[in-house]
Short mmCIF file of C-alpha atoms in Angstrom, two decimals:
data_model
loop_
_atom_site.label_atom_id
_atom_site.label_comp_id
_atom_site.label_asym_id
_atom_site.label_seq_id
_atom_site.Cartn_x
_atom_site.Cartn_y
_atom_site.Cartn_z
CA MET A 1282 6.10 31.15 -89.10
CA THR A 1283 5.71 27.25 -88.90
CA VAL A 1284 6.44 25.28 -86.17
CA GLN A 1285 7.75 21.97 -85.93
CA ARG A 1286 6.75 20.32 -82.56
CA GLY A 1287 10.16 19.37 -80.66
CA THR A 1288 12.18 21.60 -82.78
CA LEU A 1289 11.98 25.12 -81.09
CA PRO A 1290 11.88 25.65 -76.83
CA ALA A 1291 8.67 25.70 -75.46
CA THR A 1292 8.47 29.26 -75.22
CA GLN A 1293 9.76 30.10 -79.08
CA ARG A 1294 6.87 27.67 -79.72
CA ARG A 1295 3.94 29.50 -77.25
CA SER A 1296 5.20 32.84 -79.35
CA ALA A 1297 3.46 30.83 -82.29
CA LEU A 1298 0.23 31.34 -80.59
CA PHE A 1299 0.83 35.35 -80.48
CA GLN A 1300 1.62 37.00 -83.53
CA GLY A 1301 1.38 35.56 -87.19
CA ALA A 1302 2.49 35.86 -90.18
CA ASP A 1303 -0.42 37.66 -91.96
CA ALA A 1304 -0.95 39.86 -89.39
CA LEU A 1305 -1.23 44.03 -90.49
CA PRO A 1306 1.77 46.00 -88.67
CA LEU A 1307 -0.36 48.36 -85.89
CA THR A 1308 0.28 51.54 -88.12
CA ALA A 1309 -1.79 50.04 -90.91
CA ALA A 1310 -4.27 47.83 -89.00
CA LEU A 1311 -6.13 51.26 -86.58
CA PRO A 1312 -6.29 53.26 -89.44
CA ALA A 1313 -7.99 50.13 -91.32
CA ALA A 1314 -10.37 49.80 -88.18
CA ALA A 1315 -10.99 53.62 -88.24
CA LEU A 1316 -12.41 53.29 -91.98
CA ALA A 1317 -14.24 50.29 -91.13
CA GLY A 1318 -15.99 52.13 -88.60
CA ALA A 1319 -16.64 54.96 -91.01
CA LEU A 1320 -18.03 52.62 -93.53
CA MET A 1321 -20.29 50.97 -90.85
CA ASP A 1322 -21.83 54.14 -89.77
CA ALA A 1323 -22.21 54.83 -93.83
CA ALA A 1324 -24.20 51.25 -94.09
CA THR A 1325 -26.56 52.76 -91.42
CA PRO A 1326 -29.78 55.15 -92.01
CA GLU A 1327 -29.09 57.93 -92.68
CA LEU A 1328 -27.24 57.16 -95.47
CA GLY A 1329 -27.74 52.93 -95.06
CA TRP A 1330 -25.34 52.03 -98.21
CA TRP A 1331 -26.16 48.26 -96.69
CA PRO A 1332 -23.09 46.64 -99.37
CA LEU A 1333 -20.34 49.13 -96.89
CA THR A 1334 -21.12 46.42 -93.73
CA PHE A 1335 -19.19 43.65 -95.96
CA ILE A 1336 -16.90 45.85 -96.70
CA SER A 1337 -16.43 46.66 -93.07
CA VAL A 1338 -16.42 43.58 -91.45
CA THR A 1339 -13.92 42.45 -94.22
CA ILE A 1340 -11.28 44.97 -93.53
CA LEU A 1341 -11.94 44.78 -89.20
CA LEU A 1342 -11.51 41.06 -89.32
CA ALA A 1343 -8.29 41.68 -91.66
CA ALA A 1344 -6.80 44.04 -89.21
CA LEU A 1345 -7.09 41.36 -86.46
CA LEU A 1346 -5.85 38.55 -87.95
CA GLY A 1347 -2.40 37.15 -86.41
CA ARG A 1348 -2.63 40.10 -83.47
CA LYS A 1349 -1.49 40.11 -80.35
CA ILE A 1350 -4.16 40.39 -77.26
CA ARG A 1351 -3.55 43.69 -76.58
CA SER A 1352 -3.05 45.59 -80.06
CA SER A 1353 -6.57 43.16 -81.15
CA PHE A 1354 -8.18 45.03 -78.38
CA ALA A 1355 -6.89 48.66 -79.84
CA VAL A 1356 -7.73 47.59 -83.06
CA GLY A 1357 -11.75 46.71 -81.68
CA CYS A 1358 -11.68 49.86 -79.78
CA VAL A 1359 -10.95 52.20 -82.55
CA PHE A 1360 -13.31 50.42 -85.07
CA GLY A 1361 -15.67 50.63 -82.38
CA ALA A 1362 -15.08 54.72 -81.19
CA VAL A 1363 -15.32 55.94 -84.86
CA PHE A 1364 -18.55 54.06 -85.27
CA ASN A 1365 -20.18 54.37 -82.69
CA PHE A 1366 -19.30 58.31 -81.66
CA LEU A 1367 -20.78 58.97 -85.52
CA HIS A 1368 -23.55 56.76 -85.65
CA LEU A 1369 -24.89 58.17 -82.16
CA ILE A 1370 -23.89 61.83 -82.48
CA TRP A 1371 -27.55 62.13 -81.89
CA VAL A 1372 -27.31 61.38 -77.94
CA ALA A 1373 -25.53 64.53 -77.59
CA GLU A 1374 -28.57 66.61 -78.76
CA PHE A 1375 -30.65 65.32 -75.41
CA LEU A 1376 -28.17 66.15 -72.37
CA GLY A 1377 -25.00 67.70 -73.93
CA PRO A 1378 -21.31 65.60 -75.12
CA VAL A 1379 -20.86 63.99 -71.70
CA PRO A 1380 -23.82 60.55 -72.20
CA TRP A 1381 -22.75 60.71 -75.95
CA VAL A 1382 -18.87 60.01 -74.83
CA ALA A 1383 -19.71 58.00 -72.25
CA LEU A 1384 -22.35 55.44 -74.50
CA SER A 1385 -20.64 55.66 -77.32
CA ALA A 1386 -17.22 54.53 -75.13
CA LEU A 1387 -18.80 51.48 -73.65
CA GLN A 1388 -20.10 50.96 -76.69
CA ALA A 1389 -16.32 50.85 -78.02
CA LEU A 1390 -14.65 49.16 -75.08
CA LEU A 1391 -17.10 45.85 -75.64
CA ILE A 1392 -16.04 45.74 -79.45
CA GLY A 1393 -12.70 45.78 -78.29
CA VAL A 1394 -13.16 43.15 -75.75
CA GLY A 1395 -15.25 40.96 -78.53
CA SER A 1396 -12.33 41.40 -80.84
CA MET A 1397 -10.18 40.10 -78.17
CA ALA A 1398 -11.86 37.02 -79.12
CA ILE A 1399 -12.38 36.79 -82.63
CA THR A 1400 -8.40 37.30 -82.67
CA LEU A 1401 -8.03 34.14 -80.23
CA ALA A 1402 -9.99 32.18 -82.79
CA TYR A 1403 -7.44 32.80 -85.22
CA ARG A 1404 -4.69 32.00 -83.77
CA TYR A 1405 -6.20 29.04 -81.96
CA MET A 1406 -6.91 27.55 -84.99
CA ARG A 1407 -3.43 28.63 -86.71
CA ALA A 1408 -1.76 26.74 -84.02
CA LEU A 1409 -4.10 23.46 -84.90
CA ARG A 1410 -3.47 23.85 -88.21
CA VAL A 1411 -6.68 23.18 -88.93
CA GLY A 1412 -7.42 22.42 -93.17
CA GLY A 1413 -10.25 21.67 -95.66
CA PHE A 1414 -13.70 22.55 -94.24
CA VAL A 1415 -12.95 23.26 -91.38
CA ASP A 1416 -10.50 26.13 -92.48
CA LEU A 1417 -12.98 27.53 -94.90
CA ALA A 1418 -16.02 27.08 -93.48
CA GLY A 1419 -15.30 25.95 -89.89
CA VAL A 1420 -13.74 29.29 -88.71
CA PRO A 1421 -15.57 31.71 -90.83
CA ALA A 1422 -18.10 29.84 -88.92
CA LEU A 1423 -17.00 30.86 -85.49
CA VAL A 1424 -15.74 34.01 -85.95
CA ALA A 1425 -19.34 34.86 -87.19
CA ALA A 1426 -20.63 33.36 -83.94
CA LEU A 1427 -18.59 34.98 -81.53
CA TRP A 1428 -19.18 38.72 -83.23
CA THR A 1429 -23.10 37.31 -82.82
CA ALA A 1430 -22.75 36.84 -79.55
CA ARG A 1431 -20.89 39.88 -78.34
CA GLU A 1432 -24.24 42.01 -79.99
CA VAL A 1433 -26.83 39.75 -77.99
CA LEU A 1434 -24.45 40.02 -74.76
CA VAL A 1435 -24.35 44.04 -75.71
CA GLY A 1436 -28.17 43.59 -76.14
CA MET A 1437 -28.59 42.29 -72.30
CA TRP A 1438 -25.93 44.30 -70.37
CA PRO A 1439 -25.42 47.06 -68.60
CA TYR A 1440 -28.70 48.18 -67.52
CA SER A 1441 -30.87 46.18 -69.90
CA GLY A 1442 -28.34 46.27 -72.60
CA PHE A 1443 -28.55 48.65 -76.05
CA PRO A 1444 -29.05 46.25 -78.65
CA TRP A 1445 -29.54 49.47 -81.48
CA ALA A 1446 -27.23 48.83 -83.92
CA ARG A 1447 -26.40 45.70 -85.22
CA VAL A 1448 -25.26 44.30 -88.17
CA GLY A 1449 -28.36 42.61 -89.31
CA MET A 1450 -30.00 45.63 -88.96
CA THR A 1451 -27.84 47.45 -91.23
CA GLN A 1452 -29.31 44.86 -94.16
CA VAL A 1453 -33.23 46.52 -93.88
CA SER A 1454 -32.78 48.14 -97.61
CA GLY A 1455 -30.83 45.03 -98.93
CA PRO A 1456 -31.39 41.47 -100.91
CA PHE A 1457 -30.87 39.82 -97.56
CA ALA A 1458 -33.21 41.59 -95.18
CA GLU A 1459 -36.26 38.74 -95.78
CA ALA A 1460 -34.05 36.00 -94.60
CA ALA A 1461 -34.73 37.98 -91.52
CA SER A 1462 -37.91 36.06 -90.95
CA TRP A 1463 -36.66 32.89 -90.94
CA VAL A 1464 -33.37 33.58 -88.88
CA GLY A 1465 -33.95 37.21 -86.92
CA THR A 1466 -31.97 39.83 -86.69
CA THR A 1467 -29.39 38.00 -85.14
CA GLY A 1468 -29.14 34.96 -87.19
CA LEU A 1469 -28.67 37.65 -89.65
CA SER A 1470 -26.06 39.07 -88.03
CA PHE A 1471 -24.79 35.84 -88.11
CA LEU A 1472 -25.16 34.75 -91.62
CA VAL A 1473 -23.70 38.82 -93.13
CA VAL A 1474 -20.46 38.35 -90.55
CA ALA A 1475 -19.96 34.84 -92.27
CA VAL A 1476 -19.99 35.97 -95.80
CA CYS A 1477 -17.55 38.48 -94.35
CA ALA A 1478 -15.26 35.70 -92.59
CA ALA A 1479 -15.06 33.18 -95.46
CA SER A 1480 -14.62 35.43 -98.29
CA LEU A 1481 -11.18 36.56 -96.37
CA GLN A 1482 -10.29 33.14 -95.45
CA ALA A 1483 -10.55 32.37 -99.01
CA LEU A 1484 -8.03 35.05 -99.69
CA ARG A 1485 -5.56 34.39 -97.21
CA PRO A 1486 -2.25 33.11 -98.41
CA GLY A 1487 -2.20 28.95 -99.26
CA ARG A 1488 -5.81 28.82 -100.45
CA ARG A 1489 -6.82 27.73 -104.05
CA ARG A 1490 -8.87 30.57 -104.61
CA LEU A 1491 -12.17 28.12 -106.26
CA ILE A 1492 -12.30 26.47 -103.56
CA ALA A 1493 -11.61 28.40 -101.31
CA SER A 1494 -14.83 30.58 -102.14
CA ILE A 1495 -17.46 27.88 -102.18
CA PRO A 1496 -18.32 28.87 -98.41
CA SER A 1497 -19.05 32.35 -98.87
CA LEU A 1498 -20.69 31.71 -101.75
CA SER A 1499 -23.07 28.67 -100.45
CA VAL A 1500 -24.46 31.44 -98.20
CA VAL A 1501 -25.05 34.34 -100.34
CA LEU A 1502 -26.74 32.63 -102.97
CA PRO A 1503 -29.61 31.15 -100.40
CA LEU A 1504 -29.33 34.45 -98.71
CA ALA A 1505 -30.61 36.49 -102.09
CA ILE A 1506 -33.05 33.99 -103.46
CA ILE A 1507 -35.32 32.66 -99.99
CA PRO A 1508 -38.27 34.63 -99.83
CA GLN A 1509 -39.91 36.01 -96.92
CA TYR A 1510 -41.20 33.26 -94.63
CA ALA A 1511 -45.61 33.72 -95.83
CA THR A 1512 -47.96 35.05 -93.38
CA GLN A 1513 -51.88 34.99 -93.97
CA ASN A 1514 -53.78 37.50 -94.60
CA VAL A 1515 -56.72 38.13 -92.87
CA GLY A 1516 -58.25 41.37 -93.89
CA THR A 1517 -57.94 44.78 -92.71
CA PHE A 1518 -57.79 47.49 -90.00
CA THR A 1519 -58.18 51.14 -90.40
CA VAL A 1520 -55.88 53.09 -88.23
CA GLY A 1521 -56.51 57.22 -87.80
CA TRP A 1522 -52.56 58.27 -87.14
CA VAL A 1523 -51.77 61.89 -85.75
CA GLN A 1524 -48.28 63.17 -85.77
CA GLY A 1525 -48.68 66.35 -83.37
CA ASN A 1526 -45.72 68.46 -83.84
CA GLY A 1527 -46.08 69.53 -80.16
CA PRO A 1528 -43.54 70.84 -77.88
CA ALA A 1529 -42.89 67.02 -76.27
CA GLY A 1530 -39.10 67.25 -76.10
CA TYR A 1531 -37.94 67.07 -72.35
CA PHE A 1532 -36.61 70.48 -72.31
CA ASP A 1533 -39.08 72.02 -74.74
CA ASN A 1534 -40.44 74.94 -73.41
CA ARG A 1535 -44.52 74.45 -73.23
CA SER A 1536 -46.99 74.89 -70.65
CA ALA A 1537 -49.85 72.09 -68.98
CA SER A 1538 -51.36 69.96 -71.64
CA ASP A 1539 -49.33 71.77 -74.77
CA VAL A 1540 -48.78 68.14 -76.28
CA PHE A 1541 -52.31 67.16 -75.76
CA ARG A 1542 -53.81 70.04 -77.38
CA SER A 1543 -51.28 69.58 -80.74
CA GLN A 1544 -52.86 66.22 -81.00
CA ALA A 1545 -56.69 67.09 -80.56
CA LYS A 1546 -55.98 70.16 -82.87
CA THR A 1547 -54.44 67.94 -85.43
CA SER A 1548 -56.45 65.13 -85.45
CA GLU A 1549 -59.72 67.49 -86.03
CA GLN A 1550 -58.65 66.50 -89.74
CA LEU A 1551 -59.58 63.18 -89.33
CA LEU A 1552 -63.27 63.93 -88.10
CA GLY A 1553 -66.12 62.02 -90.20
CA ASN A 1554 -63.53 59.33 -91.44
CA ARG A 1555 -64.15 55.70 -90.29
CA MET A 1556 -61.62 53.88 -88.45
CA ASP A 1557 -60.98 50.82 -86.00
CA VAL A 1558 -58.25 52.94 -83.92
CA LEU A 1559 -57.14 56.32 -83.48
CA VAL A 1560 -54.01 56.43 -82.79
CA TRP A 1561 -51.72 59.16 -81.05
CA PRO A 1562 -47.77 58.81 -80.52
CA GLU A 1563 -45.59 58.95 -77.20
CA GLY A 1564 -46.21 61.38 -74.73
CA SER A 1565 -49.22 62.56 -76.30
CA VAL A 1566 -51.19 63.34 -73.02
CA ASP A 1567 -48.25 65.28 -71.00
CA THR A 1568 -50.91 64.74 -67.57
CA ASP A 1569 -51.90 61.58 -65.69
CA PRO A 1570 -55.54 60.97 -66.67
CA ALA A 1571 -55.95 59.48 -63.20
CA ALA A 1572 -54.76 62.64 -61.75
CA SER A 1573 -56.77 64.98 -63.86
CA GLU A 1574 -60.51 64.26 -64.27
CA PRO A 1575 -60.62 67.48 -66.70
CA THR A 1576 -58.15 65.15 -68.61
CA ARG A 1577 -59.91 61.95 -68.74
CA ARG A 1578 -63.27 64.41 -69.90
CA LEU A 1579 -61.77 65.12 -72.70
CA LEU A 1580 -60.31 61.97 -73.49
CA ASN A 1581 -63.72 60.57 -73.08
CA GLU A 1582 -65.65 63.49 -75.57
CA ILE A 1583 -62.72 62.57 -78.02
CA SER A 1584 -62.96 59.25 -78.37
CA ALA A 1585 -67.07 59.69 -78.88
CA ALA A 1586 -66.17 62.14 -81.61
CA TYR A 1587 -64.81 60.19 -83.50
CA GLY A 1588 -65.84 56.98 -83.17
CA ALA A 1589 -63.51 54.75 -82.03
CA PRO A 1590 -61.23 54.24 -79.41
CA LEU A 1591 -58.28 56.14 -78.78
CA LEU A 1592 -54.65 54.33 -78.15
CA MET A 1593 -52.59 57.16 -76.06
CA ASN A 1594 -49.84 57.01 -74.23
CA ALA A 1595 -48.98 59.68 -70.60
CA ALA A 1596 -47.06 59.06 -67.65
CA THR A 1597 -49.13 57.40 -64.88
CA THR A 1598 -48.52 56.94 -61.26
CA ARG A 1599 -49.52 54.35 -59.27
CA GLY A 1600 -48.52 54.81 -55.18
CA GLU A 1601 -44.51 55.70 -55.39
CA ARG A 1602 -43.99 54.23 -59.01
CA THR A 1603 -44.10 56.23 -62.65
CA PHE A 1604 -45.02 54.51 -65.75
CA ASN A 1605 -44.85 55.17 -69.39
CA SER A 1606 -48.32 54.02 -69.61
CA SER A 1607 -50.56 53.39 -73.01
CA MET A 1608 -54.21 53.08 -72.47
CA LEU A 1609 -56.96 51.96 -75.14
CA TRP A 1610 -59.57 54.98 -74.12
CA THR A 1611 -62.92 54.63 -75.02
CA VAL A 1612 -65.83 56.64 -74.10
CA ASP A 1613 -66.37 54.58 -70.83
CA GLY A 1614 -63.07 55.75 -69.89
CA ALA A 1615 -59.39 53.20 -70.36
CA LYS A 1616 -60.06 49.47 -70.66
CA GLN A 1617 -56.43 48.35 -71.18
CA SER A 1618 -53.45 49.38 -70.65
CA TYR A 1619 -49.78 48.61 -71.47
CA ASP A 1620 -46.46 50.17 -69.53
CA LYS A 1621 -42.98 50.51 -71.17
CA ILE A 1622 -40.97 47.40 -70.48
CA ASN A 1623 -37.90 48.81 -71.29
CA PRO A 1624 -37.32 52.45 -70.07
CA VAL A 1625 -34.50 54.33 -71.23
CA PRO A 1626 -31.15 54.35 -69.13
CA PHE A 1627 -29.93 57.87 -68.19
CA GLY A 1628 -33.11 58.92 -70.39
CA GLU A 1629 -36.50 58.47 -68.34
CA TYR A 1630 -34.35 56.58 -65.41
CA VAL A 1631 -30.81 56.77 -63.63
CA PRO A 1632 -29.96 53.21 -62.87
CA ASP A 1633 -27.57 53.32 -59.18
CA ARG A 1634 -28.46 57.12 -59.14
CA TRP A 1635 -26.44 57.30 -55.91
CA LEU A 1636 -22.82 56.67 -57.79
CA PHE A 1637 -24.16 58.67 -60.97
CA GLU A 1638 -24.89 61.98 -58.99
CA ARG A 1639 -21.38 61.92 -57.13
CA LEU A 1640 -19.86 61.16 -60.81
CA ALA A 1641 -22.15 64.11 -62.70
CA PRO A 1642 -24.49 65.49 -60.02
CA ASP A 1643 -25.67 68.34 -62.26
CA LEU A 1644 -26.12 65.86 -65.19
CA VAL A 1645 -27.72 63.81 -63.53
CA GLY A 1646 -29.70 66.04 -61.75
CA LEU A 1647 -31.45 66.99 -65.22
CA ILE A 1648 -33.21 63.83 -64.89
CA GLN A 1649 -36.31 63.97 -62.52
CA ARG A 1650 -38.40 61.00 -63.78
CA GLU A 1651 -37.72 56.90 -62.89
CA TYR A 1652 -40.27 55.70 -64.56
CA THR A 1653 -40.25 51.88 -63.52
CA PRO A 1654 -40.42 48.93 -66.36
CA GLY A 1655 -43.83 47.62 -66.82
CA ARG A 1656 -44.90 43.82 -67.02
CA ALA A 1657 -47.87 43.71 -68.50
CA GLU A 1658 -48.16 41.47 -72.01
CA PRO A 1659 -46.99 43.77 -74.94
CA VAL A 1660 -50.77 43.67 -76.64
CA MET A 1661 -53.92 44.88 -77.09
CA ASP A 1662 -57.17 43.37 -78.23
CA VAL A 1663 -59.24 46.15 -80.04
CA GLY A 1664 -62.38 44.76 -81.18
CA ASP A 1665 -61.53 41.48 -82.47
CA VAL A 1666 -58.03 42.31 -84.03
CA ARG A 1667 -55.16 41.90 -81.58
CA VAL A 1668 -52.24 44.57 -81.96
CA GLY A 1669 -49.11 44.31 -80.66
CA LEU A 1670 -47.43 47.59 -79.11
CA ALA A 1671 -43.57 49.09 -78.56
CA ILE A 1672 -43.25 52.07 -76.88
CA CYS A 1673 -39.95 53.61 -78.06
CA PHE A 1674 -36.61 52.30 -76.72
CA ASP A 1675 -39.15 48.88 -76.88
CA VAL A 1676 -38.81 48.54 -80.41
CA ILE A 1677 -35.01 47.44 -79.86
CA TYR A 1678 -35.85 44.30 -77.86
CA ASP A 1679 -36.65 40.98 -79.53
CA GLY A 1680 -37.90 39.71 -76.50
CA VAL A 1681 -41.04 42.09 -76.29
CA ILE A 1682 -41.70 42.19 -80.01
CA PHE A 1683 -41.77 38.81 -80.58
CA ASP A 1684 -43.60 37.87 -77.21
CA ALA A 1685 -46.59 39.96 -79.37
CA ALA A 1686 -46.11 37.62 -82.25
CA ARG A 1687 -46.13 34.51 -79.81
CA ARG A 1688 -49.64 35.63 -78.25
CA GLY A 1689 -51.41 36.24 -81.46
CA ALA A 1690 -50.84 40.06 -82.86
CA GLN A 1691 -52.05 40.71 -86.00
CA VAL A 1692 -50.36 44.28 -86.50
CA TYR A 1693 -48.43 46.27 -84.53
CA ILE A 1694 -48.39 49.90 -83.38
CA PHE A 1695 -45.02 51.49 -82.33
CA GLN A 1696 -45.69 55.05 -80.33
CA THR A 1697 -43.03 56.66 -79.98
CA ASN A 1698 -41.23 60.58 -79.01
CA ASN A 1699 -38.74 61.97 -81.25
CA ALA A 1700 -38.59 65.82 -80.23
CA ASP A 1701 -35.05 65.70 -78.08
CA PHE A 1702 -33.45 64.54 -81.14
CA ARG A 1703 -34.78 66.59 -84.25
CA GLY A 1704 -32.37 67.00 -86.38
CA THR A 1705 -30.71 64.01 -86.04
CA ASP A 1706 -30.68 60.53 -87.58
CA GLU A 1707 -32.19 59.20 -84.24
CA ASN A 1708 -35.39 58.40 -86.12
CA VAL A 1709 -34.56 56.96 -89.04
CA GLN A 1710 -32.33 55.09 -87.21
CA GLN A 1711 -35.43 53.73 -85.62
CA LEU A 1712 -37.57 53.45 -88.60
CA ALA A 1713 -34.92 50.76 -90.02
CA ILE A 1714 -35.32 49.12 -86.56
CA ALA A 1715 -39.20 48.95 -87.33
CA ARG A 1716 -39.05 48.06 -90.88
CA MET A 1717 -36.98 45.16 -90.17
CA ARG A 1718 -40.04 44.05 -87.10
CA ALA A 1719 -42.19 44.27 -90.29
CA ILE A 1720 -40.01 41.73 -91.77
CA GLU A 1721 -38.94 39.38 -89.28
CA THR A 1722 -42.93 38.92 -87.95
CA GLY A 1723 -44.53 39.44 -91.07
CA ARG A 1724 -47.10 42.18 -89.94
CA ALA A 1725 -47.66 45.31 -91.03
CA VAL A 1726 -46.43 48.40 -88.24
CA VAL A 1727 -48.07 51.53 -87.55
CA ASN A 1728 -45.05 54.01 -86.27
CA VAL A 1729 -46.02 56.80 -84.89
CA SER A 1730 -43.85 59.52 -83.66
CA THR A 1731 -44.94 63.18 -81.78
CA VAL A 1732 -42.72 65.27 -84.13
CA GLY A 1733 -41.72 62.52 -87.07
CA THR A 1734 -40.87 60.47 -88.67
CA SER A 1735 -44.47 58.54 -88.55
CA GLN A 1736 -44.93 55.80 -91.46
CA ILE A 1737 -47.41 53.08 -92.43
CA ILE A 1738 -45.27 50.11 -93.14
CA ASN A 1739 -45.80 47.10 -94.88
CA PRO A 1740 -45.18 43.45 -93.57
CA ASP A 1741 -42.33 43.64 -96.23
CA GLY A 1742 -40.73 46.21 -94.43
CA SER A 1743 -41.22 48.47 -97.93
CA THR A 1744 -43.45 51.96 -97.41
CA MET A 1745 -47.02 52.52 -97.25
CA GLU A 1746 -47.28 55.79 -95.89
CA THR A 1747 -44.96 58.48 -94.14
CA ILE A 1748 -45.27 61.64 -92.29
CA GLY A 1749 -41.86 63.54 -92.26
CA VAL A 1750 -40.10 65.75 -89.72
CA ASP A 1751 -41.54 68.44 -88.06
CA THR A 1752 -44.78 68.22 -89.63
CA ALA A 1753 -48.29 68.27 -88.19
CA ALA A 1754 -50.89 65.73 -89.89
CA ALA A 1755 -53.48 63.48 -89.86
CA ARG A 1756 -54.13 59.99 -91.85
CA VAL A 1757 -56.50 57.30 -92.23
CA SER A 1758 -55.35 54.13 -93.27
CA GLU A 1759 -56.13 50.68 -94.44
CA VAL A 1760 -53.62 48.11 -92.86
CA PRO A 1761 -53.07 44.39 -93.40
CA LEU A 1762 -53.84 41.79 -91.02
CA ARG A 1763 -51.75 38.90 -90.68
CA GLU A 1764 -51.90 35.65 -88.76
CA GLY A 1765 -48.76 32.83 -88.63
CA VAL A 1766 -45.86 32.78 -86.36
CA THR A 1767 -42.61 33.34 -88.85
CA PRO A 1768 -39.47 30.55 -87.55
CA ALA A 1769 -37.48 34.09 -86.71
CA THR A 1770 -40.37 34.43 -83.38
CA TRP A 1771 -39.68 30.75 -82.63
CA LEU A 1772 -36.12 30.41 -83.02
CA SER A 1773 -34.83 33.67 -81.96
CA PRO A 1774 -34.53 33.00 -78.02
CA THR A 1775 -32.87 30.06 -79.47
CA VAL A 1776 -30.30 31.14 -82.05
CA GLU A 1777 -28.99 33.63 -79.18
CA THR A 1778 -28.58 31.16 -76.38
CA SER A 1779 -26.74 28.87 -79.18
CA THR A 1780 -24.77 31.53 -80.07
CA ILE A 1781 -23.50 32.28 -77.23
CA ILE A 1782 -22.94 28.76 -75.40
CA ALA A 1783 -21.33 27.50 -79.02
CA SER A 1784 -19.13 30.03 -79.91
CA VAL A 1785 -17.50 30.40 -76.43
CA GLY A 1786 -17.37 26.54 -75.74
CA VAL A 1787 -15.95 25.98 -79.10
CA LEU A 1788 -13.59 28.81 -78.39
CA LEU A 1789 -11.94 27.59 -74.76
CA CYS A 1790 -11.81 24.36 -76.65
CA ALA A 1791 -9.82 25.14 -79.30
CA GLY A 1792 -7.91 27.29 -77.06
CA LEU A 1793 -6.83 24.26 -74.91
CA ARG A 1794 -6.25 21.95 -77.52
CA ALA A 1795 -3.88 24.86 -79.10
CA ARG A 1796 -1.99 25.35 -76.04
CA PHE A 1797 -1.78 21.60 -75.32
CA ARG A 1798 -0.35 21.21 -79.13
CA VAL A 1799 2.26 23.98 -78.48
CA GLN A 1800 3.47 22.61 -75.41
CA SER A 1801 3.73 19.35 -76.28
#
């Protein structure tokens, strides 16, 4: 419907803002959104078919075109529900279906809210009758910025956010991943969605296909040919890494120190090998060394036997507070420590426990631990090598990873415990994030799990060595050291902030102008 100013009553002119001629019927849009959600899940590990991301995003954007607000919310929620219920099904392995349903539903609702903003962008630009460059490039850029802003905000809220599933992360095995070293995962999300939005814009009625394809091609071609930002090789670091495959799950049937014993027993495969550090995973010592003299003595002996410091992890208590702590243990005890900055909500602590105990007392009662967020810098010095650290859930937060790089980390060690999610896609999804972190920072990653999968990841994101799931094994590996900070490391905070401010600001201005135009 084309509106000529002054020829229709005000109520009819305003209705032009609410429904577009190119809107899919809701009976078609909802199944399309469901299909897009399923495709997005297939684009992530375990399948990891990265091209499906482009199809998924394009289908969803097409389903949002010309919609009313309530129906765009419904379309976004259907996409979010199908994607998250499939993608996060591993959550049910820990505490049953209730947390899985709650988390997936929350993520779906937040995607629904973000979808309303995208529909408004299309609506306002249609009302303003933009054309030319603004239509073919400006509209896709606004849509991509709004999508990316939603990802950033979801990564912050609620309860420290959940930046687990981002469009940029789906590209880790594709030809565009190296761009993440320049713009980060957030910037890569923006570029991928911009390509999809520009392609959709080119296919809409009234556009000259050849000219309309220029914006999407102008993004795709640089993405395909841009090399990874080059960091400088400054030597190697010899790492012994051990996956003990012990009973490390929260509800596993075990006795005190069973996990410790499995790690120590498996480590014996490495006796006699020279190494700079011996690495155990998260939860590898299941007694607090500060409260157990026998544990401290055994750790001293292990460091002495292998001729290297032991980077281990345990729950530690200081006063009334409990921390998830990694410690660099030498023959003289722990010399450096790092406490997990981002404990898992409803896994390692219960936020607003008073409220959720009323809603689900039996379920919340199962979670007795209350970890306190750490405040230490995510780095340690092993001899003259600076190591960047992340403990399990920490790896999904840009701030932890990039802070370590800015503080001079030459290699990363990620300690994790995947025992609560045996037999699911959780560990391979986390590994994909670890691979993207290697690409973003140009650093090698040593990813060590209690039960698998453990890997050494090269600075380009490729896999150097692997220990599979449910396997007790130990390896010694020469890991490259790198210096130099990638643009992504420095630009990430700016990209995130500017994306939110710019997208919301442009949307508000476009909305005001569109309403003024229609009412005048």
